[in-house]
Amino acid sequence: SQQGEEDPQALSIQEGENATMNCSYKTSINNLQWYRQNSGRGLVHLILIRSNEREKHSGRLRVTLDTSKKSSSLLITASRAADTASYFCATDKGAGSYQLTFGKGTKLSVIP
Amino acid sequence: DVKVTQSSRYLVKRTGEKVFLECVQDMDHENMFWYRQDPGLGLRLIYFSYDVKMKEKGDIPEGYSVSREKKERFSLILESASTNQTSMYLCASTPGRLSGEQYFGPGTRLTVT
């Protein structure tokens, strides 16, 4: 069963705009991660946020985590055409687990 | 940089054939994973291994087996390929015993005709 579910399924924005993607999950987690996948390629890790953190930044990426609502958001600021990709959230199964469960992804298109 | 390689980018096999997909990582990671990715279904875990000769079933192990004889190599085996196993197969690895960052290979797109 899917642990993380991203929203929206697809997002199209102009270059320079901000893009926000959301992820909801069902059970307690140890951490939540975001990955990017360019078309037909493997996934690349973007950022990991632990359950005791509320916000984390990495370059143009900002991730928030609300464990009371079991949700996370990924914000990409000042988007570029090169940000066009699918974005996935991944959650573990709690402390001691090393398996990840991936959502179905948000397909982001950044129009030059 | 961690490098995870997969034996083929594209593979076409016939129904009933035995298929081997190989994955090699060069960073001495303990854990290795095999996923399949299908449109609308996301990534689903087939099998994973946390040590040499150790394996555990993931969410969709039916029709698949795995082999890990050496730490750096994790093979996925389709004993008798079927058309519903046409998919993108992704291998990943991660160090240690906690759910940290996974490093992915480029994927193998398998078509079974």
CSV table of N, CA, C and O in Angstrom, one decimal, chain B residues 38-86:
chain,number,residue,atom,x,y,z
B,38,ASP,N,5.9,1.7,-12.6
B,38,ASP,CA,4.9,1.7,-13.6
B,38,ASP,C,4.1,2.9,-13.6
B,38,ASP,O,3.8,3.5,-12.5
B,39,PRO,N,3.7,3.4,-14.7
B,39,PRO,CA,2.8,4.7,-14.8
B,39,PRO,C,1.6,4.5,-13.9
B,39,PRO,O,0.9,3.6,-13.9
B,40,GLY,N,1.4,5.6,-13.0
B,40,GLY,CA,0.2,5.6,-12.2
B,40,GLY,C,0.4,4.8,-10.9
B,40,GLY,O,-0.5,4.9,-10.0
B,41,LEU,N,1.5,4.0,-10.8
B,41,LEU,CA,1.6,3.2,-9.6
B,41,LEU,C,2.9,3.6,-8.8
B,41,LEU,O,3.1,3.1,-7.7
B,42,GLY,N,3.7,4.4,-9.4
B,42,GLY,CA,4.9,4.8,-8.6
B,42,GLY,C,5.9,3.7,-8.5
B,42,GLY,O,5.9,2.7,-9.3
B,43,LEU,N,6.8,3.8,-7.5
B,43,LEU,CA,7.8,2.8,-7.3
B,43,LEU,C,7.3,1.8,-6.3
B,43,LEU,O,6.7,2.1,-5.2
B,44,ARG,N,7.5,0.5,-6.6
B,44,ARG,CA,7.1,-0.6,-5.6
B,44,ARG,C,8.3,-1.5,-5.4
B,44,ARG,O,9.0,-1.9,-6.3
B,45,LEU,N,8.5,-1.8,-4.1
B,45,LEU,CA,9.6,-2.6,-3.7
B,45,LEU,C,9.4,-4.1,-4.0
B,45,LEU,O,8.4,-4.6,-3.6
B,46,ILE,N,10.3,-4.7,-4.7
B,46,ILE,CA,10.2,-6.1,-5.0
B,46,ILE,C,10.9,-6.9,-4.0
B,46,ILE,O,10.3,-7.8,-3.4
B,47,TYR,N,12.2,-6.7,-3.8
B,47,TYR,CA,13.0,-7.4,-2.8
B,47,TYR,C,14.1,-6.4,-2.3
B,47,TYR,O,14.5,-5.5,-3.0
B,48,PHE,N,14.6,-6.7,-1.2
B,48,PHE,CA,15.8,-6.0,-0.7
B,48,PHE,C,16.7,-7.0,0.0
B,48,PHE,O,16.3,-8.1,0.4
B,49,SER,N,18.0,-6.5,0.2
B,49,SER,CA,19.0,-7.3,0.9
B,49,SER,C,19.8,-6.4,1.8
B,49,SER,O,20.2,-5.3,1.4
B,50,TYR,N,20.0,-6.9,3.0
B,50,TYR,CA,20.7,-6.1,4.0
B,50,TYR,C,22.1,-6.7,4.3
B,50,TYR,O,22.8,-6.2,5.2
B,51,ASP,N,22.4,-7.7,3.6
B,51,ASP,CA,23.8,-8.3,3.8
B,51,ASP,C,23.9,-9.4,2.7
B,51,ASP,O,23.0,-9.9,2.1
B,52,VAL,N,25.2,-9.8,2.6
B,52,VAL,CA,25.4,-10.9,1.6
B,52,VAL,C,24.6,-12.1,2.0
B,52,VAL,O,24.5,-12.5,3.1
B,53,LYS,N,24.0,-12.7,0.9
B,53,LYS,CA,23.2,-13.9,1.1
B,53,LYS,C,21.9,-13.7,1.9
B,53,LYS,O,21.2,-14.7,2.1
B,54,MET,N,21.6,-12.5,2.3
B,54,MET,CA,20.4,-12.2,3.0
B,54,MET,C,19.4,-11.5,2.1
B,54,MET,O,19.9,-10.6,1.3
B,55,LYS,N,18.2,-11.8,2.2
B,55,LYS,CA,17.2,-11.2,1.3
B,55,LYS,C,15.8,-11.1,2.1
B,55,LYS,O,15.6,-12.0,2.9
B,56,GLU,N,15.1,-10.1,1.7
B,56,GLU,CA,13.7,-10.1,2.3
B,56,GLU,C,12.7,-9.6,1.2
B,56,GLU,O,13.1,-8.8,0.3
B,57,LYS,N,11.5,-10.2,1.3
B,57,LYS,CA,10.5,-9.8,0.3
B,57,LYS,C,10.0,-8.4,0.5
B,57,LYS,O,9.9,-7.9,1.7
B,58,GLY,N,9.8,-7.7,-0.6
B,58,GLY,CA,9.2,-6.4,-0.5
B,58,GLY,C,7.7,-6.5,-0.7
B,58,GLY,O,7.1,-7.5,-0.2
B,59,ASP,N,7.1,-5.5,-1.3
B,59,ASP,CA,5.6,-5.5,-1.5
B,59,ASP,C,5.1,-6.4,-2.6
B,59,ASP,O,4.0,-6.9,-2.6
B,60,ILE,N,5.9,-6.6,-3.6
B,60,ILE,CA,5.5,-7.4,-4.8
B,60,ILE,C,6.5,-8.4,-5.3
B,60,ILE,O,7.0,-8.3,-6.4
B,61,PRO,N,6.8,-9.4,-4.4
B,61,PRO,CA,7.9,-10.4,-4.8
B,61,PRO,C,7.5,-11.5,-5.8
B,61,PRO,O,8.3,-12.2,-6.3
B,62,GLU,N,6.2,-11.6,-6.0
B,62,GLU,CA,5.7,-12.7,-6.8
B,62,GLU,C,6.3,-12.7,-8.2
B,62,GLU,O,6.2,-11.7,-8.9
B,63,GLY,N,6.8,-13.8,-8.7
B,63,GLY,CA,7.4,-13.9,-10.0
B,63,GLY,C,8.8,-13.5,-10.1
B,63,GLY,O,9.4,-13.5,-11.2
B,64,TYR,N,9.4,-13.1,-9.0
B,64,TYR,CA,10.8,-12.6,-8.9
B,64,TYR,C,11.6,-13.4,-7.9
B,64,TYR,O,11.0,-13.9,-6.9
B,65,SER,N,12.9,-13.5,-8.1
B,65,SER,CA,13.8,-14.0,-7.1
B,65,SER,C,15.0,-13.1,-7.1
B,65,SER,O,15.2,-12.3,-8.1
B,66,VAL,N,15.9,-13.2,-6.1
B,66,VAL,CA,17.1,-12.3,-6.1
B,66,VAL,C,18.3,-13.2,-5.6
B,66,VAL,O,18.1,-14.2,-5.0
B,67,SER,N,19.5,-12.6,-5.9
B,67,SER,CA,20.7,-13.3,-5.5
B,67,SER,C,21.7,-12.2,-5.1
B,67,SER,O,21.9,-11.2,-5.8
B,68,ARG,N,22.3,-12.4,-3.9
B,68,ARG,CA,23.4,-11.5,-3.5
B,68,ARG,C,24.5,-12.4,-2.9
B,68,ARG,O,24.6,-12.7,-1.8
B,69,GLU,N,25.4,-12.7,-3.8
B,69,GLU,CA,26.6,-13.5,-3.5
B,69,GLU,C,27.8,-12.7,-3.0
B,69,GLU,O,28.6,-13.1,-2.3
B,70,LYS,N,27.8,-11.4,-3.5
B,70,LYS,CA,28.9,-10.5,-3.1
B,70,LYS,C,28.3,-9.2,-2.7
B,70,LYS,O,27.2,-8.8,-3.1
B,71,LYS,N,28.9,-8.5,-1.8
B,71,LYS,CA,28.3,-7.3,-1.2
B,71,LYS,C,28.0,-6.2,-2.3
B,71,LYS,O,27.0,-5.5,-2.1
B,72,GLU,N,28.8,-6.1,-3.3
B,72,GLU,CA,28.5,-5.0,-4.3
B,72,GLU,C,27.5,-5.4,-5.3
B,72,GLU,O,27.1,-4.5,-6.1
B,73,ARG,N,27.1,-6.6,-5.4
B,73,ARG,CA,26.2,-7.0,-6.5
B,73,ARG,C,24.9,-7.6,-6.1
B,73,ARG,O,24.9,-8.5,-5.2
B,74,PHE,N,23.8,-7.2,-6.7
B,74,PHE,CA,22.5,-7.7,-6.3
B,74,PHE,C,21.7,-7.9,-7.6
B,74,PHE,O,21.5,-7.0,-8.4
B,75,SER,N,21.4,-9.2,-7.8
B,75,SER,CA,20.7,-9.6,-9.1
B,75,SER,C,19.3,-9.8,-8.9
B,75,SER,O,18.8,-10.4,-7.9
B,76,LEU,N,18.5,-9.4,-9.8
B,76,LEU,CA,17.0,-9.7,-9.9
B,76,LEU,C,16.8,-10.7,-11.0
B,76,LEU,O,17.3,-10.5,-12.1
B,77,ILE,N,16.1,-11.7,-10.7
B,77,ILE,CA,15.8,-12.8,-11.6
B,77,ILE,C,14.3,-13.0,-11.9
B,77,ILE,O,13.5,-13.1,-10.9
B,78,LEU,N,14.0,-13.0,-13.1
B,78,LEU,CA,12.6,-13.3,-13.5
B,78,LEU,C,12.7,-14.7,-14.1
B,78,LEU,O,13.3,-15.0,-15.1
B,79,GLU,N,12.2,-15.7,-13.3
B,79,GLU,CA,12.3,-17.1,-13.6
B,79,GLU,C,11.7,-17.5,-15.0
B,79,GLU,O,12.2,-18.2,-15.8
B,80,SER,N,10.5,-16.9,-15.2
B,80,SER,CA,9.8,-17.1,-16.5
B,80,SER,C,9.0,-15.8,-16.8
B,80,SER,O,7.9,-15.6,-16.3
B,81,ALA,N,9.7,-15.0,-17.6
B,81,ALA,CA,9.1,-13.7,-17.9
B,81,ALA,C,7.7,-13.7,-18.4
B,81,ALA,O,7.4,-14.5,-19.3
B,82,SER,N,6.9,-12.8,-18.0
B,82,SER,CA,5.6,-12.6,-18.5
B,82,SER,C,5.4,-11.2,-18.9
B,82,SER,O,6.1,-10.3,-18.5
B,83,THR,N,4.4,-11.0,-19.8
B,83,THR,CA,4.1,-9.6,-20.3
B,83,THR,C,3.8,-8.6,-19.2
B,83,THR,O,4.1,-7.4,-19.4
B,84,ASN,N,3.2,-9.0,-18.1
B,84,ASN,CA,2.9,-8.1,-17.0
B,84,ASN,C,4.1,-7.7,-16.2
B,84,ASN,O,4.0,-6.9,-15.3
B,85,GLN,N,5.3,-8.2,-16.6
B,85,GLN,CA,6.5,-7.8,-16.0
B,85,GLN,C,7.3,-6.8,-16.8
B,85,GLN,O,8.4,-6.4,-16.5
B,86,THR,N,6.7,-6.4,-17.9
B,86,THR,CA,7.2,-5.2,-18.7
B,86,THR,C,7.1,-4.0,-17.8
B,86,THR,O,6.0,-3.6,-17.3
